[in-house]
Coordinates of C-alpha atoms in Angstrom, one line a residue:
Chain A
A1 CA 105.1 111.3 91.2
Q2 CA 101.7 111.9 92.9
S3 CA 98.9 109.6 93.8
V4 CA 95.4 110.3 95.3
T5 CA 93.3 107.9 97.4
Q6 CA 89.7 108.4 98.1
L7 CA 88.8 106.1 100.9
D8 CA 85.1 105.6 100.2
S9 CA 83.7 104.7 96.8
Q10 CA 80.1 105.3 97.9
V11 CA 78.7 107.4 100.6
P12 CA 74.9 107.2 101.2
V13 CA 73.4 109.8 103.6
F14 CA 70.1 111.2 104.5
E15 CA 69.1 114.7 103.6
E16 CA 70.2 117.4 106.1
A17 CA 72.8 115.1 107.6
P18 CA 76.5 116.0 107.7
V19 CA 78.9 114.3 105.3
E20 CA 82.7 113.9 105.0
L21 CA 84.3 112.6 101.8
R22 CA 87.9 111.6 102.5
C23 CA 90.9 112.2 100.4
N24 CA 94.6 111.5 101.0
Y25 CA 97.5 112.1 98.7
S26 CA 101.1 111.1 98.3
S27 CA 103.7 113.3 96.6
S28 CA 107.4 114.0 96.6
V29 CA 106.8 117.6 95.8
S30 CA 104.4 120.3 97.0
V31 CA 101.0 120.2 95.3
Y32 CA 97.8 122.1 94.7
L33 CA 94.6 120.4 95.8
F34 CA 91.2 120.3 94.1
W35 CA 87.8 118.8 94.4
Y36 CA 85.8 118.4 91.2
V37 CA 82.1 117.3 91.1
Q38 CA 80.2 115.5 88.4
Y39 CA 76.4 115.8 88.7
P40 CA 74.3 113.2 86.9
N41 CA 74.4 113.7 83.2
Q42 CA 76.7 116.7 83.5
G43 CA 80.3 117.4 82.9
L44 CA 83.1 117.6 85.5
Q45 CA 83.3 121.0 87.2
L46 CA 85.5 122.5 89.8
L47 CA 84.0 122.6 93.3
L48 CA 86.9 124.2 95.3
K49 CA 90.7 124.4 95.3
Y50 CA 93.5 125.0 97.8
L51 CA 96.5 126.9 96.4
S52 CA 98.0 128.7 99.3
G53 CA 97.2 130.7 102.5
S54 CA 94.3 129.6 104.7
T55 CA 94.1 125.8 104.9
L56 CA 90.3 126.0 104.9
V57 CA 88.6 126.6 101.6
E58 CA 84.9 126.9 100.8
S59 CA 82.7 126.5 97.9
I60 CA 79.6 128.6 97.0
N61 CA 77.2 125.8 97.8
G62 CA 78.3 125.2 101.4
F63 CA 81.1 122.6 101.0
E64 CA 84.4 123.1 102.7
A65 CA 87.8 121.3 102.6
E66 CA 90.8 121.6 104.9
F67 CA 94.3 121.0 103.8
N68 CA 96.3 119.1 106.4
K69 CA 99.9 118.9 105.4
S70 CA 101.0 116.6 108.2
Q71 CA 98.3 114.0 107.4
T72 CA 98.5 114.7 103.6
S73 CA 94.7 115.0 103.5
F74 CA 92.2 117.2 101.9
H75 CA 88.8 116.0 103.2
L76 CA 85.6 117.5 101.9
R77 CA 82.8 118.3 104.3
K78 CA 79.3 119.7 104.4
P79 CA 77.3 120.2 107.6
S80 CA 73.9 119.6 106.0
V81 CA 73.4 118.0 102.6
H82 CA 70.6 118.4 100.1
I83 CA 69.2 116.0 97.5
S84 CA 70.8 118.2 94.9
D85 CA 74.3 117.3 96.2
T86 CA 73.9 113.8 94.8
A87 CA 76.9 113.5 92.5
E88 CA 80.3 111.9 92.1
Y89 CA 83.1 113.8 93.8
F90 CA 86.8 113.6 92.7
C91 CA 89.8 114.7 94.6
A92 CA 92.8 115.8 92.5
V93 CA 96.3 117.2 92.9
S94 CA 98.7 119.0 90.6
S95 CA 102.4 119.6 91.0
M96 CA 103.6 123.1 92.1
I97 CA 106.6 122.7 89.9
Y98 CA 106.0 125.0 87.0
N99 CA 107.6 123.0 84.2
Q100 CA 105.5 119.9 85.2
G101 CA 102.5 121.7 83.9
G102 CA 99.0 121.6 85.4
K103 CA 98.1 118.0 84.8
L104 CA 95.7 116.7 87.4
I105 CA 96.2 113.4 89.2
F106 CA 92.7 112.2 90.3
G107 CA 91.4 109.8 92.9
Q108 CA 88.9 107.2 91.9
G109 CA 85.9 109.2 93.0
T110 CA 83.3 109.0 95.7
E111 CA 79.6 108.6 94.8
L112 CA 77.6 110.7 97.2
S113 CA 73.9 109.6 97.3
V114 CA 71.6 111.8 99.3
K115 CA 68.3 110.2 100.3
P116 CA 65.1 111.9 101.5
Chain B
G1 CA 80.8 132.1 76.4
A2 CA 81.1 128.7 74.9
G3 CA 82.6 125.9 76.9
V4 CA 84.8 123.1 75.9
S5 CA 83.2 120.9 73.2
Q6 CA 83.9 117.4 72.1
S7 CA 82.8 115.2 69.3
P8 CA 81.5 112.7 68.8
S9 CA 79.6 112.3 72.0
N10 CA 79.4 108.6 71.5
K11 CA 81.5 106.3 69.3
V12 CA 81.1 102.6 68.9
T13 CA 83.8 100.8 66.9
E14 CA 85.1 97.3 66.2
K15 CA 88.3 96.0 67.7
G16 CA 91.2 96.8 65.4
K17 CA 89.7 99.9 63.9
D18 CA 91.2 103.4 64.2
V19 CA 89.2 106.2 65.9
E20 CA 89.6 110.0 66.1
L21 CA 88.2 112.1 68.9
R22 CA 88.0 115.9 68.6
C23 CA 88.2 118.6 71.2
D24 CA 87.5 122.3 70.8
P25 CA 88.9 124.3 73.8
I26 CA 87.6 127.6 75.2
S27 CA 88.8 130.4 73.0
G28 CA 92.0 132.0 74.5
H29 CA 92.9 129.0 76.6
T30 CA 96.5 128.0 75.8
A31 CA 96.6 124.8 77.7
L32 CA 94.7 121.6 76.6
Y33 CA 94.6 118.3 78.4
W34 CA 93.2 114.8 77.6
Y35 CA 92.1 112.4 80.2
R36 CA 90.2 109.1 80.2
Q37 CA 87.9 107.5 82.6
R38 CA 87.4 103.8 82.5
L39 CA 84.4 102.3 84.2
G40 CA 84.7 102.3 87.9
Q41 CA 88.0 104.2 87.9
G42 CA 89.2 107.7 88.3
L43 CA 90.4 110.0 85.6
E44 CA 93.8 109.2 84.1
F45 CA 95.9 111.9 82.5
L46 CA 96.9 111.2 78.9
I47 CA 98.6 114.2 77.3
Y48 CA 98.7 118.0 77.5
F49 CA 99.6 120.8 75.2
Q50 CA 100.8 124.3 76.0
G51 CA 101.2 126.8 73.2
N52 CA 104.1 125.8 70.9
S53 CA 105.9 123.8 73.5
A54 CA 106.5 120.1 73.0
P55 CA 103.5 118.2 74.5
D56 CA 103.8 116.2 77.6
K57 CA 102.9 112.7 76.4
S58 CA 103.8 110.9 79.7
G59 CA 100.3 109.6 80.3
L60 CA 99.7 107.9 76.9
P61 CA 99.3 104.2 77.7
S62 CA 100.8 102.8 74.4
D63 CA 102.1 103.9 71.1
R64 CA 98.7 103.3 69.6
F65 CA 97.6 106.6 71.2
S66 CA 98.6 109.9 69.7
A67 CA 97.3 113.5 69.7
E68 CA 97.8 116.6 67.8
R69 CA 96.9 120.2 68.4
T70 CA 96.7 123.0 65.8
G71 CA 98.1 126.1 67.3
E72 CA 96.0 127.0 70.3
S73 CA 92.8 125.6 69.0
V74 CA 91.4 122.2 68.0
S75 CA 93.0 118.9 69.2
T76 CA 92.5 115.4 68.0
L77 CA 93.2 112.2 69.9
T78 CA 93.8 109.2 67.7
I79 CA 93.7 105.6 68.8
Q80 CA 95.0 103.1 66.3
R81 CA 94.0 99.4 66.2
T82 CA 91.5 99.9 69.1
Q83 CA 91.3 97.2 71.8
Q84 CA 88.5 96.4 74.2
E85 CA 90.4 97.9 77.1
D86 CA 90.4 101.3 75.3
S87 CA 86.6 101.5 76.1
A88 CA 86.2 104.6 78.3
V89 CA 85.0 108.1 78.4
Y90 CA 87.7 110.4 77.0
L91 CA 87.6 113.9 78.5
C92 CA 89.2 117.1 77.2
A93 CA 89.9 120.1 79.4
S94 CA 91.4 123.5 78.7
S95 CA 92.8 126.3 80.9
L96 CA 94.3 129.7 80.5
G97 CA 97.8 128.4 81.0
Q98 CA 99.9 125.5 82.1
V99 CA 100.3 126.7 85.7
G100 CA 98.8 124.3 88.2
T101 CA 96.7 127.0 89.7
D102 CA 94.6 127.6 86.6
T103 CA 91.2 126.0 86.7
Q104 CA 90.7 123.4 84.1
Y105 CA 87.3 123.4 82.3
F106 CA 86.1 120.0 81.1
G107 CA 84.2 119.1 78.0
P108 CA 81.3 116.6 78.1
G109 CA 83.4 113.7 77.0
T110 CA 83.4 111.1 74.2
R111 CA 82.1 107.7 75.3
L112 CA 84.1 105.1 73.3
T113 CA 82.9 101.6 73.1
V114 CA 85.1 99.0 71.4
L115 CA 83.3 95.8 70.5

């Protein structure tokens, strides 16, 4: 079984400041890792994912996340946030075991609020 | 192309009534997932379908919950004898296959309120 913990339920930051949203997971098997984002009044959409290879993955809008196997973490970072980054961010994992399907196990979400 | 659609967008019902929620996945996507998001909580996996394989029902919280899927198209989630704790946003997602690497595309959700 897997579980995901997002350590901060709310993160308020000022525009152009750096931000880190923390995510830790627990699993008895290897997992794929994801960050999903839900902008106000919009549906949930994939931000970035780690499948294999380089442990640092990037999104098109400047976010990055680093997979740390020893610490079982997948923290999300951005060096300079914009007002438009205000959203709820969900960390999720899925099992690498093929016959367990691709069901996602989500954390409880972190509400990022960017203030001018 | 069209994304995942869900209907209704909002549903208010009385405790004890049955409700049906509908999901239309992206055309060609063989895998379909249902999740729910209760207020202040993360998304919980409920059930997934992959082609003609038996669905994985391991996330269904009780036998009041059931779901069906017609081939590789529409799915309906049915909740019988609704309870107040069933109030949540029910999200449907689809992906090309069941492999964990495939991106899941989410619908806008159905907000269920049980009075």
